[in-house]
Short mmCIF file of C-alpha atoms in Angstrom, two decimals:
data_model
loop_
_atom_site.label_atom_id
_atom_site.label_comp_id
_atom_site.label_asym_id
_atom_site.label_seq_id
_atom_site.Cartn_x
_atom_site.Cartn_y
_atom_site.Cartn_z
CA UNK Q 1496 15.01 -35.04 14.35
CA UNK Q 1497 15.18 -33.47 11.73
CA UNK Q 1498 17.33 -30.61 11.71
CA UNK Q 1499 15.62 -28.59 9.68
CA UNK Q 1500 12.82 -26.44 10.59
CA UNK Q 1501 10.50 -25.25 7.99
CA UNK Q 1502 8.58 -22.21 8.09
CA UNK Q 1503 4.71 -21.84 7.12
CA UNK Q 1504 5.73 -19.18 3.94
CA UNK Q 1505 7.47 -22.50 2.58
CA UNK Q 1506 5.01 -22.74 -0.41
CA UNK Q 1507 2.18 -24.90 -0.06
CA UNK Q 1508 3.84 -27.84 -1.78
CA UNK Q 1509 5.85 -28.43 0.76
CA UNK Q 1510 3.58 -27.79 3.33
CA UNK Q 1511 2.13 -31.02 1.90
CA UNK Q 1512 4.86 -33.17 1.72
CA UNK Q 1513 5.85 -32.17 5.12
CA UNK Q 1514 2.68 -33.27 6.18
CA UNK Q 1515 2.47 -36.28 4.15
CA UNK Q 1516 5.89 -37.35 6.26
CA UNK Q 1517 4.60 -36.72 9.51
CA UNK Q 1518 1.48 -39.30 8.86
CA UNK Q 1519 4.33 -41.03 7.51
CA UNK Q 1520 6.11 -41.51 10.87
CA UNK Q 1521 2.43 -41.84 12.09
CA UNK Q 1522 2.58 -45.40 10.60
CA UNK Q 1523 5.63 -46.46 11.07
CA UNK Q 1524 5.72 -45.63 15.21
CA UNK Q 1525 2.25 -47.61 15.35
CA UNK Q 1526 3.89 -50.57 13.17
CA UNK Q 1527 6.36 -50.64 15.54
CA UNK Q 1528 4.48 -50.68 18.79
CA UNK Q 1529 4.11 -47.09 19.78
CA UNK Q 1530 0.94 -45.10 20.00
CA UNK Q 1531 1.64 -40.98 18.68
CA UNK Q 1532 -0.97 -40.77 21.30
CA UNK Q 1533 -0.93 -42.09 24.22
CA UNK Q 1534 -3.45 -41.39 28.05
CA UNK Q 1535 -1.18 -39.45 29.11
CA UNK Q 1536 2.07 -40.17 31.64
CA UNK Q 1537 2.42 -38.53 35.54
CA UNK Q 1538 4.34 -34.50 35.20
CA UNK Q 1539 5.85 -32.64 38.79
CA UNK Q 1540 7.06 -30.13 37.53
CA UNK Q 1541 6.51 -27.38 34.67
CA UNK Q 1542 9.36 -25.73 33.06
CA UNK Q 1543 10.05 -22.60 35.48
CA UNK Q 1544 9.85 -25.13 38.66
CA UNK Q 1545 13.16 -26.76 37.45
CA UNK Q 1546 14.85 -23.28 36.34
CA UNK Q 1547 13.25 -22.07 40.35
CA UNK Q 1548 13.96 -24.84 41.71
CA UNK Q 1549 17.79 -26.03 40.49
CA UNK Q 1550 20.32 -26.65 42.61
CA UNK Q 1551 23.66 -27.47 41.74
CA UNK Q 1552 24.35 -31.09 42.85
CA UNK Q 1553 20.32 -32.11 43.39
CA UNK Q 1554 19.72 -35.28 42.12
CA UNK Q 1555 15.61 -34.59 42.38
CA UNK Q 1556 13.85 -36.13 39.44
CA UNK Q 1557 12.23 -34.09 37.44
CA UNK Q 1558 9.21 -34.86 34.79
CA UNK Q 1559 8.42 -32.43 32.61
CA UNK Q 1560 5.99 -31.91 29.10
CA UNK Q 1561 6.07 -29.85 26.43
CA UNK Q 1562 5.70 -28.69 22.56
CA UNK Q 1563 9.83 -29.40 21.43
CA UNK Q 1564 10.44 -26.00 19.78
CA UNK Q 1565 14.09 -26.55 18.96
CA UNK Q 1566 15.99 -29.38 18.50
CA UNK Q 1567 20.16 -29.88 17.40
CA UNK Q 1568 21.68 -33.38 17.12
CA UNK Q 1569 25.10 -33.58 17.46
CA UNK Q 1570 25.66 -37.74 16.52
CA UNK Q 1571 24.88 -39.68 19.85
CA UNK Q 1572 24.10 -36.31 21.69
CA UNK Q 1573 21.40 -34.16 21.01
CA UNK Q 1574 19.79 -30.72 22.80
CA UNK Q 1575 16.10 -29.87 22.82
CA UNK Q 1576 13.96 -26.73 24.00
CA UNK Q 1577 10.99 -27.94 24.84
CA UNK Q 1578 7.83 -25.00 26.16
CA UNK Q 1579 4.72 -25.68 28.71
CA UNK Q 1580 2.30 -23.15 29.67
CA UNK Q 1581 5.03 -21.66 32.06
CA UNK Q 1582 7.89 -20.96 29.26
CA UNK Q 1583 10.84 -23.02 27.56
CA UNK Q 1584 13.46 -25.52 29.21
CA UNK Q 1585 16.78 -27.30 27.93
CA UNK Q 1586 16.79 -31.03 27.83
CA UNK Q 1587 20.16 -33.33 26.53
CA UNK Q 1588 19.76 -36.24 25.23
CA UNK Q 1589 22.27 -38.73 24.79
CA UNK Q 1590 22.26 -42.48 23.33
CA UNK Q 1591 24.21 -44.28 25.95
CA UNK Q 1592 21.94 -42.94 28.97
CA UNK Q 1593 17.87 -43.50 27.32
CA UNK Q 1594 19.21 -46.75 25.10
CA UNK Q 1595 19.17 -46.98 21.27
CA UNK Q 1596 15.39 -47.42 20.88
CA UNK Q 1597 14.76 -44.09 22.82
CA UNK Q 1598 17.08 -42.11 20.83
CA UNK Q 1599 15.81 -43.51 17.53
CA UNK Q 1600 12.18 -42.01 18.13
CA UNK Q 1601 13.79 -39.07 19.83
CA UNK Q 1602 16.29 -39.07 16.09
CA UNK Q 1603 13.81 -40.08 13.50
CA UNK Q 1604 10.81 -40.06 14.43
CA UNK Q 1605 9.75 -36.86 17.19
CA UNK Q 1606 9.52 -33.53 15.32
CA UNK Q 1607 9.38 -29.60 15.67
CA UNK Q 1608 5.97 -29.30 17.40
CA UNK Q 1609 5.32 -32.16 19.24
CA UNK Q 1610 4.34 -32.83 22.67
CA UNK Q 1611 7.25 -35.17 24.93
CA UNK Q 1612 7.35 -36.18 28.25
CA UNK Q 1613 11.38 -36.21 30.09
CA UNK Q 1614 12.83 -37.19 33.13
CA UNK Q 1615 15.50 -36.78 34.89
CA UNK Q 1616 17.68 -34.75 36.89
CA UNK Q 1617 18.88 -30.59 36.06
CA UNK Q 1618 22.14 -29.75 35.26
CA UNK Q 1619 23.97 -26.74 34.11
CA UNK Q 1620 25.43 -26.41 31.10
CA UNK Q 1621 29.04 -24.60 30.53
CA UNK Q 1622 26.84 -21.58 29.28
CA UNK Q 1623 25.07 -21.65 32.76
CA UNK Q 1624 21.67 -22.76 30.83
CA UNK Q 1625 19.84 -25.25 32.99
CA UNK Q 1626 19.37 -28.36 31.56
CA UNK Q 1627 17.05 -31.77 31.83
CA UNK Q 1628 19.56 -34.57 31.69
CA UNK Q 1629 17.25 -37.60 30.05
CA UNK Q 1630 17.24 -40.62 31.42
CA UNK Q 1631 13.37 -41.25 29.78
CA UNK Q 1632 11.49 -40.09 26.83
CA UNK Q 1633 7.73 -40.34 25.84
CA UNK Q 1634 5.94 -39.20 23.23
CA UNK Q 1635 2.98 -37.50 24.19
CA UNK Q 1636 0.92 -36.18 21.15
CA UNK Q 1637 2.10 -36.12 16.87
CA UNK Q 1638 1.90 -32.79 15.50
CA UNK Q 1639 1.08 -33.66 11.55
CA UNK Q 1640 2.27 -29.73 10.78
CA UNK Q 1641 5.09 -27.84 11.28
CA UNK Q 1642 5.96 -25.12 13.20
CA UNK Q 1643 5.22 -21.32 11.84
CA UNK Q 1644 9.10 -19.51 12.35
CA UNK Q 1645 7.17 -16.02 12.69
CA UNK Q 1646 4.23 -14.39 10.93
CA UNK Q 1647 4.88 -11.55 8.76
CA UNK Q 1648 2.32 -10.14 5.72
CA UNK Q 1649 -1.32 -10.16 5.45
CA UNK Q 1650 -1.61 -13.91 5.25
CA UNK Q 1651 0.12 -14.63 7.94
CA UNK Q 1652 -1.99 -12.17 9.77
CA UNK Q 1653 -4.81 -14.05 8.87
CA UNK Q 1654 -3.84 -16.97 9.54
CA UNK Q 1655 -2.79 -15.49 13.08
CA UNK Q 1656 -6.23 -14.53 14.22
CA UNK Q 1657 -8.07 -17.97 12.80
CA UNK Q 1658 -5.58 -20.30 13.63
CA UNK Q 1659 -5.29 -18.44 17.07
CA UNK Q 1660 -3.56 -21.57 18.87
CA UNK Q 1661 -0.03 -20.97 16.44
CA UNK Q 1662 -0.01 -17.76 17.66
CA UNK Q 1663 -0.22 -18.20 20.72
CA UNK Q 1664 2.89 -21.26 20.31
CA UNK Q 1665 4.69 -18.87 18.82
CA UNK Q 1666 4.49 -15.29 19.92
CA UNK Q 1667 5.71 -15.08 23.88
CA UNK Q 1668 3.98 -11.18 23.41
CA UNK Q 1669 0.30 -12.19 22.52
CA UNK Q 1670 0.62 -14.77 25.20
CA UNK Q 1671 1.71 -12.31 27.67
CA UNK Q 1672 -1.32 -9.65 26.29
CA UNK Q 1673 -4.20 -13.15 27.17
CA UNK Q 1674 -2.61 -13.75 30.31
CA UNK Q 1675 -2.47 -9.42 31.28
CA UNK Q 1676 -6.28 -10.11 30.00
CA UNK Q 1677 -7.29 -12.64 32.27
CA UNK Q 1678 -5.56 -10.23 35.22
CA UNK Q 1679 -7.61 -7.38 34.41
CA UNK Q 1680 -10.88 -9.58 34.37
CA UNK Q 1681 -10.14 -11.07 37.41
CA UNK Q 1682 -8.69 -7.61 38.80
CA UNK Q 1683 -12.14 -5.87 38.03
CA UNK Q 1684 -14.45 -8.39 39.74
CA UNK Q 1685 -12.18 -8.47 42.64
CA UNK Q 1686 -12.46 -4.52 42.72
CA UNK Q 1687 -16.33 -4.80 42.67
CA UNK Q 1688 -16.53 -7.11 45.02
CA UNK Q 1689 -14.70 -5.53 47.71
CA UNK Q 1690 -17.76 -2.73 46.91
CA UNK Q 1691 -20.01 -4.86 47.77
CA UNK Q 1692 -21.31 -5.59 44.12
CA UNK Q 1693 -22.61 -8.72 43.61
CA UNK Q 1694 -22.19 -10.78 39.83
CA UNK Q 1695 -25.12 -11.80 37.90
CA UNK Q 1696 -25.84 -13.38 34.35
CA UNK Q 1697 -29.14 -12.13 32.13
CA UNK Q 1698 -30.29 -13.23 28.81
CA UNK Q 1699 -28.31 -13.37 25.79
CA UNK Q 1700 -31.32 -13.70 23.68
CA UNK Q 1701 -33.47 -10.70 24.19
CA UNK Q 1702 -37.10 -10.66 22.83
CA UNK Q 1703 -36.85 -6.99 22.20
CA UNK Q 1704 -33.43 -5.81 21.37
CA UNK Q 1705 -32.63 -2.40 23.81
CA UNK Q 1706 -29.79 -1.38 26.05
CA UNK Q 1707 -27.89 0.79 23.43
CA UNK Q 1708 -28.28 2.51 20.07
CA UNK Q 1709 -27.11 -0.39 18.42
CA UNK Q 1710 -28.36 -2.95 15.16
CA UNK Q 1711 -29.30 -6.26 17.34
CA UNK Q 1712 -28.33 -9.23 15.66
CA UNK Q 1713 -31.63 -11.37 14.54
CA UNK Q 1714 -32.63 -14.90 15.79
CA UNK Q 1715 -35.19 -17.66 15.68
CA UNK Q 1716 -36.19 -20.00 18.25
CA UNK Q 1717 -37.81 -22.65 16.53
CA UNK Q 1718 -40.15 -24.28 19.19
CA UNK Q 1719 -41.24 -21.19 20.44
CA UNK Q 1720 -41.67 -19.68 16.83
CA UNK Q 1721 -40.95 -16.10 18.02
CA UNK Q 1722 -37.85 -13.95 17.16
CA UNK Q 1723 -34.98 -12.78 19.38
CA UNK Q 1724 -32.09 -11.11 19.44
CA UNK Q 1725 -28.46 -10.97 20.29
CA UNK Q 1726 -27.91 -8.95 23.56
CA UNK Q 1727 -26.74 -5.65 22.76
CA UNK Q 1728 -26.15 -4.53 25.73
CA UNK Q 1729 -27.59 -6.25 29.88
CA UNK Q 1730 -28.98 -2.68 30.91
CA UNK Q 1731 -32.38 -3.51 31.01
CA UNK Q 1732 -32.07 -6.56 32.94
CA UNK Q 1733 -30.24 -4.96 35.48
CA UNK Q 1734 -32.17 -1.58 35.86
CA UNK Q 1735 -34.70 -4.99 36.12
CA UNK Q 1736 -32.83 -6.54 39.24
CA UNK Q 1737 -32.49 -2.94 40.84
CA UNK Q 1738 -36.18 -2.44 41.26
CA UNK Q 1739 -35.53 -6.08 42.71
CA UNK Q 1740 -32.99 -4.12 45.64
CA UNK Q 1741 -29.95 -5.59 44.30
CA UNK Q 1742 -28.61 -2.02 44.95
CA UNK Q 1743 -25.39 -3.02 43.67
CA UNK Q 1744 -25.10 -5.42 40.26
CA UNK Q 1745 -22.66 -5.71 37.83
CA UNK Q 1746 -22.25 -8.21 34.83
CA UNK Q 1747 -19.15 -8.97 32.57
CA UNK Q 1748 -19.98 -10.88 29.31
CA UNK Q 1749 -20.39 -10.54 26.13
CA UNK Q 1750 -22.44 -8.27 23.74
CA UNK Q 1751 -22.94 -8.43 20.01
CA UNK Q 1752 -24.06 -5.56 17.68
CA UNK Q 1753 -24.47 -6.46 13.88
CA UNK Q 1754 -22.31 -3.89 12.34
CA UNK Q 1755 -18.75 -2.79 11.04
CA UNK Q 1756 -15.37 -4.34 11.86
CA UNK Q 1757 -12.38 -2.42 12.55
CA UNK Q 1758 -9.03 -1.84 14.89
CA UNK Q 1759 -11.51 -0.75 17.89
CA UNK Q 1760 -14.99 -2.93 16.96
CA UNK Q 1761 -16.02 -6.21 16.52
CA UNK Q 1762 -19.31 -7.44 16.52
CA UNK Q 1763 -18.98 -9.76 19.45
CA UNK Q 1764 -16.93 -8.00 22.50
CA UNK Q 1765 -16.79 -8.00 26.06
CA UNK Q 1766 -18.23 -5.08 28.49
CA UNK Q 1767 -18.72 -4.56 32.22
CA UNK Q 1768 -21.74 -3.21 33.56
CA UNK Q 1769 -22.26 -1.97 37.14
CA UNK Q 1770 -25.35 -0.09 38.74
CA UNK Q 1771 -25.67 1.50 41.93
CA UNK Q 1772 -28.78 2.57 43.77
CA UNK Q 1773 -28.52 5.99 45.50
CA UNK Q 1774 -25.78 7.61 43.92
CA UNK Q 1775 -24.95 9.83 40.91
CA UNK Q 1776 -23.15 10.05 37.61
CA UNK Q 1777 -20.20 11.98 40.35
CA UNK Q 1778 -19.84 8.77 42.22
CA UNK Q 1779 -19.63 6.67 38.85
CA UNK Q 1780 -17.03 8.52 37.17
CA UNK Q 1781 -14.82 8.24 40.92
CA UNK Q 1782 -15.53 4.71 40.59
CA UNK Q 1783 -14.16 4.55 37.47
CA UNK Q 1784 -11.39 6.20 37.87
CA UNK Q 1785 -10.57 4.08 40.59
CA UNK Q 1786 -11.05 0.74 38.86
CA UNK Q 1787 -9.44 1.41 36.19
CA UNK Q 1788 -6.20 3.30 37.53
CA UNK Q 1789 -6.28 -0.12 40.02
CA UNK Q 1790 -6.78 -2.73 36.53
CA UNK Q 1791 -3.38 -0.27 35.25
CA UNK Q 1792 -1.20 -0.70 38.76
CA UNK Q 1793 -2.02 -4.67 38.74
CA UNK Q 1794 -1.44 -5.31 34.78
CA UNK Q 1795 1.76 -2.82 34.08
CA UNK Q 1796 2.86 -1.91 37.59
CA UNK Q 1797 3.84 1.68 36.53
CA UNK Q 1798 0.78 4.71 36.15
CA UNK Q 1799 1.98 5.46 32.87
CA UNK Q 1800 1.31 3.24 30.11
CA UNK Q 1801 2.58 3.55 26.74
CA UNK Q 1802 0.21 2.97 23.84
CA UNK Q 1803 1.24 3.27 20.16
CA UNK Q 1804 3.29 7.22 20.23
CA UNK Q 1805 1.47 8.03 23.10
CA UNK Q 1806 2.39 7.83 26.79
CA UNK Q 1807 -1.06 7.68 28.75
CA UNK Q 1808 -0.38 9.24 32.30
CA UNK Q 1809 -3.05 7.27 35.22
CA UNK Q 1810 -1.68 8.99 37.66
CA UNK Q 1811 -3.25 12.13 37.62
CA UNK Q 1812 -6.87 13.30 38.32
CA UNK Q 1813 -8.83 12.66 35.09
CA UNK Q 1814 -10.38 15.59 33.59
CA UNK Q 1815 -13.70 16.19 33.17
CA UNK Q 1816 -15.36 18.98 30.76
CA UNK Q 1817 -18.88 19.17 29.07
CA UNK Q 1818 -19.46 18.34 25.78
CA UNK Q 1819 -20.03 21.54 25.29
CA UNK Q 1820 -17.15 22.98 26.80
CA UNK Q 1821 -15.24 20.94 25.12
CA UNK Q 1822 -15.97 21.61 21.43
CA UNK Q 1823 -15.83 25.16 22.49
CA UNK Q 1824 -12.06 24.38 23.83
CA UNK Q 1825 -10.50 21.68 21.04
CA UNK Q 1826 -12.87 23.40 18.19
CA UNK Q 1827 -11.93 27.08 19.00
CA UNK Q 1828 -15.54 28.02 19.05
CA UNK Q 1829 -17.00 30.99 21.09
CA UNK Q 1830 -20.98 30.05 22.63
CA UNK Q 1831 -22.64 32.00 20.17
CA UNK Q 1832 -20.97 29.71 17.20
CA UNK Q 1833 -22.69 26.77 18.96
CA UNK Q 1834 -26.47 28.76 19.44
CA UNK Q 1835 -29.34 26.93 18.19
CA UNK Q 1836 -28.80 29.08 15.52
CA UNK Q 1837 -25.22 29.29 14.80
CA UNK Q 1838 -24.47 25.59 14.82
CA UNK Q 1839 -25.23 24.95 11.54
CA UNK Q 1840 -22.54 27.12 10.73
CA UNK Q 1841 -19.59 25.29 12.33
CA UNK Q 1842 -21.80 22.23 10.45
CA UNK Q 1843 -20.90 23.47 7.33
CA UNK Q 1844 -17.23 24.28 8.08
CA UNK Q 1845 -16.10 20.92 8.54
CA UNK Q 1846 -18.21 19.95 5.67
CA UNK Q 1847 -21.36 17.58 7.63
CA UNK Q 1848 -24.28 17.76 7.02
CA UNK Q 1849 -27.27 16.00 8.86
CA UNK Q 1850 -30.71 14.99 8.57
CA UNK Q 1851 -33.28 18.70 7.98
CA UNK Q 1852 -34.84 16.89 11.69
CA UNK Q 1853 -31.59 16.83 13.70
CA UNK Q 1854 -31.88 18.06 16.88
CA UNK Q 1855 -29.17 20.34 18.82
CA UNK Q 1856 -27.91 17.69 20.86
CA UNK Q 1857 -27.55 15.80 17.37
CA UNK Q 1858 -25.41 18.35 15.66
CA UNK Q 1859 -23.44 18.89 19.00
CA UNK Q 1860 -22.58 15.69 19.26
CA UNK Q 1861 -21.24 15.35 15.60
CA UNK Q 1862 -18.72 18.23 15.90
CA UNK Q 1863 -17.61 16.60 19.10
CA UNK Q 1864 -17.27 13.13 17.58
CA UNK Q 1865 -15.07 15.01 14.60
CA UNK Q 1866 -13.39 18.02 16.44
CA UNK Q 1867 -12.37 16.33 19.86
CA UNK Q 1868 -12.70 12.91 20.11
CA UNK Q 1869 -9.68 11.72 18.36
CA UNK Q 1870 -7.86 14.59 20.31
CA UNK Q 1871 -8.38 13.12 24.11
CA UNK Q 1872 -5.79 11.18 24.95
CA UNK Q 1873 -5.26 11.31 28.35
CA UNK Q 1874 -8.11 10.39 30.66
CA UNK Q 1875 -10.85 12.69 30.03
CA UNK Q 1876 -14.24 12.27 31.28
CA UNK Q 1877 -17.03 14.23 28.98
CA UNK Q 1878 -19.41 14.98 30.72
CA UNK Q 1879 -22.97 16.71 30.03
CA UNK Q 1880 -24.49 15.14 26.82
CA UNK Q 1881 -27.57 16.45 25.26
CA UNK Q 1882 -30.99 14.41 26.54
CA UNK Q 1883 -31.68 13.79 22.91
CA UNK Q 1884 -28.61 11.75 22.40
CA UNK Q 1885 -29.23 9.43 25.74
CA UNK Q 1886 -32.42 7.85 25.60
CA UNK Q 1887 -32.35 6.29 28.90
CA UNK Q 1888 -30.16 8.66 31.28
CA UNK Q 1889 -31.89 11.40 33.49
CA UNK Q 1890 -32.34 15.38 32.93
CA UNK Q 1891 -30.29 17.16 34.71
CA UNK Q 1892 -32.25 19.12 37.72
CA UNK Q 1893 -31.08 22.02 36.50
CA UNK Q 1894 -31.00 22.20 32.49
CA UNK Q 1895 -33.60 19.80 31.55
CA UNK Q 1896 -32.00 19.58 27.96
CA UNK Q 1897 -28.74 17.78 29.76
CA UNK Q 1898 -28.66 14.67 30.41
CA UNK Q 1899 -26.44 13.78 33.63
CA UNK Q 1900 -23.83 11.14 31.68
CA UNK Q 1901 -20.51 10.76 31.04
CA UNK Q 1902 -18.56 9.23 28.51
CA UNK Q 1903 -14.74 8.57 29.69
CA UNK Q 1904 -12.40 9.02 26.33
CA UNK Q 1905 -8.14 7.57 26.17
CA UNK Q 1906 -6.07 8.06 23.27
CA UNK Q 1907 -8.87 8.90 21.30
CA UNK Q 1908 -11.11 5.77 22.17
CA UNK Q 1909 -14.28 5.82 24.05
CA UNK Q 1910 -14.00 3.74 27.22
CA UNK Q 1911 -16.71 4.07 29.15
CA UNK Q 1912 -20.55 5.65 29.49
CA UNK Q 1913 -21.96 6.44 32.54
CA UNK Q 1914 -25.27 8.08 33.17
CA UNK Q 1915 -27.80 8.72 36.30
CA UNK Q 1916 -30.62 6.36 35.06
CA UNK Q 1917 -34.07 7.30 34.21
CA UNK Q 1918 -36.76 6.30 36.89
CA UNK Q 1919 -39.76 8.25 35.40
CA UNK Q 1920 -41.45 5.33 33.74
CA UNK Q 1921 -43.86 8.37 31.72
CA UNK Q 1922 -40.31 10.41 30.58
CA UNK Q 1923 -39.43 6.78 29.68
CA UNK Q 1924 -42.20 5.43 27.78
CA UNK Q 1925 -42.06 8.61 26.24
CA UNK Q 1926 -38.90 8.44 24.80
CA UNK Q 1927 -39.35 4.69 23.63
CA UNK Q 1928 -42.05 6.13 21.68
CA UNK Q 1929 -40.21 8.56 19.87
CA UNK Q 1930 -37.34 6.12 19.31
CA UNK Q 1931 -40.09 3.97 17.84
CA UNK Q 1932 -40.54 6.07 15.65
CA UNK Q 1933 -37.50 6.69 14.20
CA UNK Q 1934 -36.81 3.02 14.08
CA UNK Q 1935 -39.97 2.96 11.41
CA UNK Q 1936 -38.80 5.91 9.97
CA UNK Q 1937 -35.42 3.74 9.41
CA UNK Q 1938 -32.86 4.14 11.55
CA UNK Q 1939 -31.47 0.18 12.82
CA UNK Q 1940 -30.24 1.27 15.86
CA UNK Q 1941 -32.75 3.52 17.26
CA UNK Q 1942 -34.74 1.66 20.79
CA UNK Q 1943 -37.85 -0.22 20.60
CA UNK Q 1944 -40.38 0.23 22.41
CA UNK Q 1945 -40.55 -2.07 25.77
CA UNK Q 1946 -43.31 -2.01 27.63
CA UNK Q 1947 -42.74 -4.67 29.73
CA UNK Q 1948 -38.78 -2.34 31.09
CA UNK Q 1949 -41.82 0.57 31.62
CA UNK Q 1950 -43.42 -1.89 33.89
CA UNK Q 1951 -40.39 -2.42 35.86
CA UNK Q 1952 -39.81 0.90 36.39
CA UNK Q 1953 -44.18 1.48 37.44
CA UNK Q 1954 -42.54 -0.73 40.72
CA UNK Q 1955 -40.17 2.39 41.29
CA UNK Q 1956 -36.57 1.99 40.43
CA UNK Q 1957 -34.54 4.26 43.05
CA UNK Q 1958 -32.37 6.62 41.93
CA UNK Q 1959 -29.80 4.87 40.22
CA UNK Q 1960 -26.69 5.11 37.79
CA UNK Q 1961 -24.99 2.64 35.81
CA UNK Q 1962 -21.39 2.49 33.79
CA UNK Q 1963 -20.50 0.47 30.89
CA UNK Q 1964 -16.34 -0.34 30.33
CA UNK Q 1965 -15.01 -1.69 27.13
CA UNK Q 1966 -12.99 -4.67 28.67
CA UNK Q 1967 -11.43 -5.56 24.88
CA UNK Q 1968 -10.25 -1.45 24.58
CA UNK Q 1969 -9.01 -1.10 28.27
CA UNK Q 1970 -6.90 -4.15 27.59
CA UNK Q 1971 -5.96 -2.72 24.05
CA UNK Q 1972 -4.77 0.37 26.03
CA UNK Q 1973 -3.10 -2.14 29.16
CA UNK Q 1974 -0.97 -3.89 26.18
CA UNK Q 1975 -0.35 -1.53 23.79
CA UNK Q 1976 -2.26 -3.25 21.67
CA UNK Q 1977 -3.66 -0.53 18.63
CA UNK Q 1978 -6.65 -3.64 16.88
CA UNK Q 1979 -9.06 -4.88 19.14
CA UNK Q 1980 -8.30 -8.45 17.04
CA UNK Q 1981 -5.69 -8.73 18.99
CA UNK Q 1982 -6.97 -9.21 22.67
CA UNK Q 1983 -9.33 -11.14 21.33
CA UNK Q 1984 -8.76 -14.84 21.42
CA UNK Q 1985 -10.46 -15.96 18.41
CA UNK Q 1986 -11.94 -11.94 16.62
CA UNK Q 1987 -15.22 -11.99 14.24
CA UNK Q 1988 -13.60 -13.23 10.52
CA UNK Q 1989 -15.53 -13.46 6.77
CA UNK Q 1990 -16.01 -17.15 6.18
CA UNK Q 1991 -12.70 -18.95 4.41
CA UNK Q 1992 -13.24 -22.43 2.95
CA UNK Q 1993 -11.04 -24.92 4.14
CA UNK Q 1994 -8.10 -25.62 2.07
#
């Protein structure tokens, strides 16, 4: 085995040379009767199991397989470190133990990145490292490209996202993030099922986009000769199921929104939405707080989580404050400053320009986004949104201009959204009409008029509350990750021609 480790940043010429060298080895192997990609070999242990089970003097024959990450040759002996799904393990190869043919294979035909099967008993080196004393070895899969030493610089960050497998091979921290993501999703499912929620799957192709204010992706079905939209939210279908009698229902799946890409946004992302009949948005805040605290407990094993320069404390009760009061508190305004008469002055102070037809509720929301949202570091429920910016939410019975709605913010990010569902078909139809007018006027994110959903409401949706939680952003918080691309295995990227 070559003692030289080449990095992916060492230049296209050396990469090409290394690639050609490895391809040449493939032919040499086949000429000598060795298949570079054989069928399989039985494996009876993982790297972690060898470490856990080791006992001095045991003669158990371990059969392990892993990717060769390092190698050191010393004449007729050699050490290598292999890596499998559970971690790393050292192997020790001696020419007099494996024979001349196998040692020559190990020495000159096996490269870093190759997947190799080893068998033999375990022992501890003088430095105390558990090691396999190899008695046999077989090449299982030839790697035709050198592995990266490390990622650094913009070009390598792009490679990290485009070739995620290289990131996972070389960066243990990245692997742990995605394990934490899997654990978080599993925890959410278990939590909701313990609360008697049923998991469902609803369509990804929608005849009418709806369920959220967002610009959709459009596609075309040839046989039906109809345009469809990749779903921006499952909300309207899940509420149809509540009409049908599924009083506690959830879906954990992908949404698609044709919007900008940023550290907090990816056009394809994972959402949890769950709906509860005969409860309200205060119940939704309680259960969401419990769900997030459970996720933190399982993924982080402690209630205080580091995120960038902040320490997020999930042990305390989450703060709850109305949107209006939040703007007053964080913007240092008085009640009269946010009146219909004076709110335009507040906007002008911050050089915010809106359409002359913008509602008071829209103006308040924009002030909130500008002055308050970035300051919400500790978990905070922003309650009681204006109805004009909540087209699917039920009005507060004591104030018809306010919706029974909240959003949860942590570290300046919106993490969840919830509201009492609008179940009055006449009110919903009127709001759809207003949204449709806005859409016709050029608002690409406004809702369409959904007559089929109105028909469902006419069959009686019980009092219901719905919650949506962004899974990608939740995982960002739990893994101290400031870019959403680092918690999505294959984030959406601009097309790049293969070289």
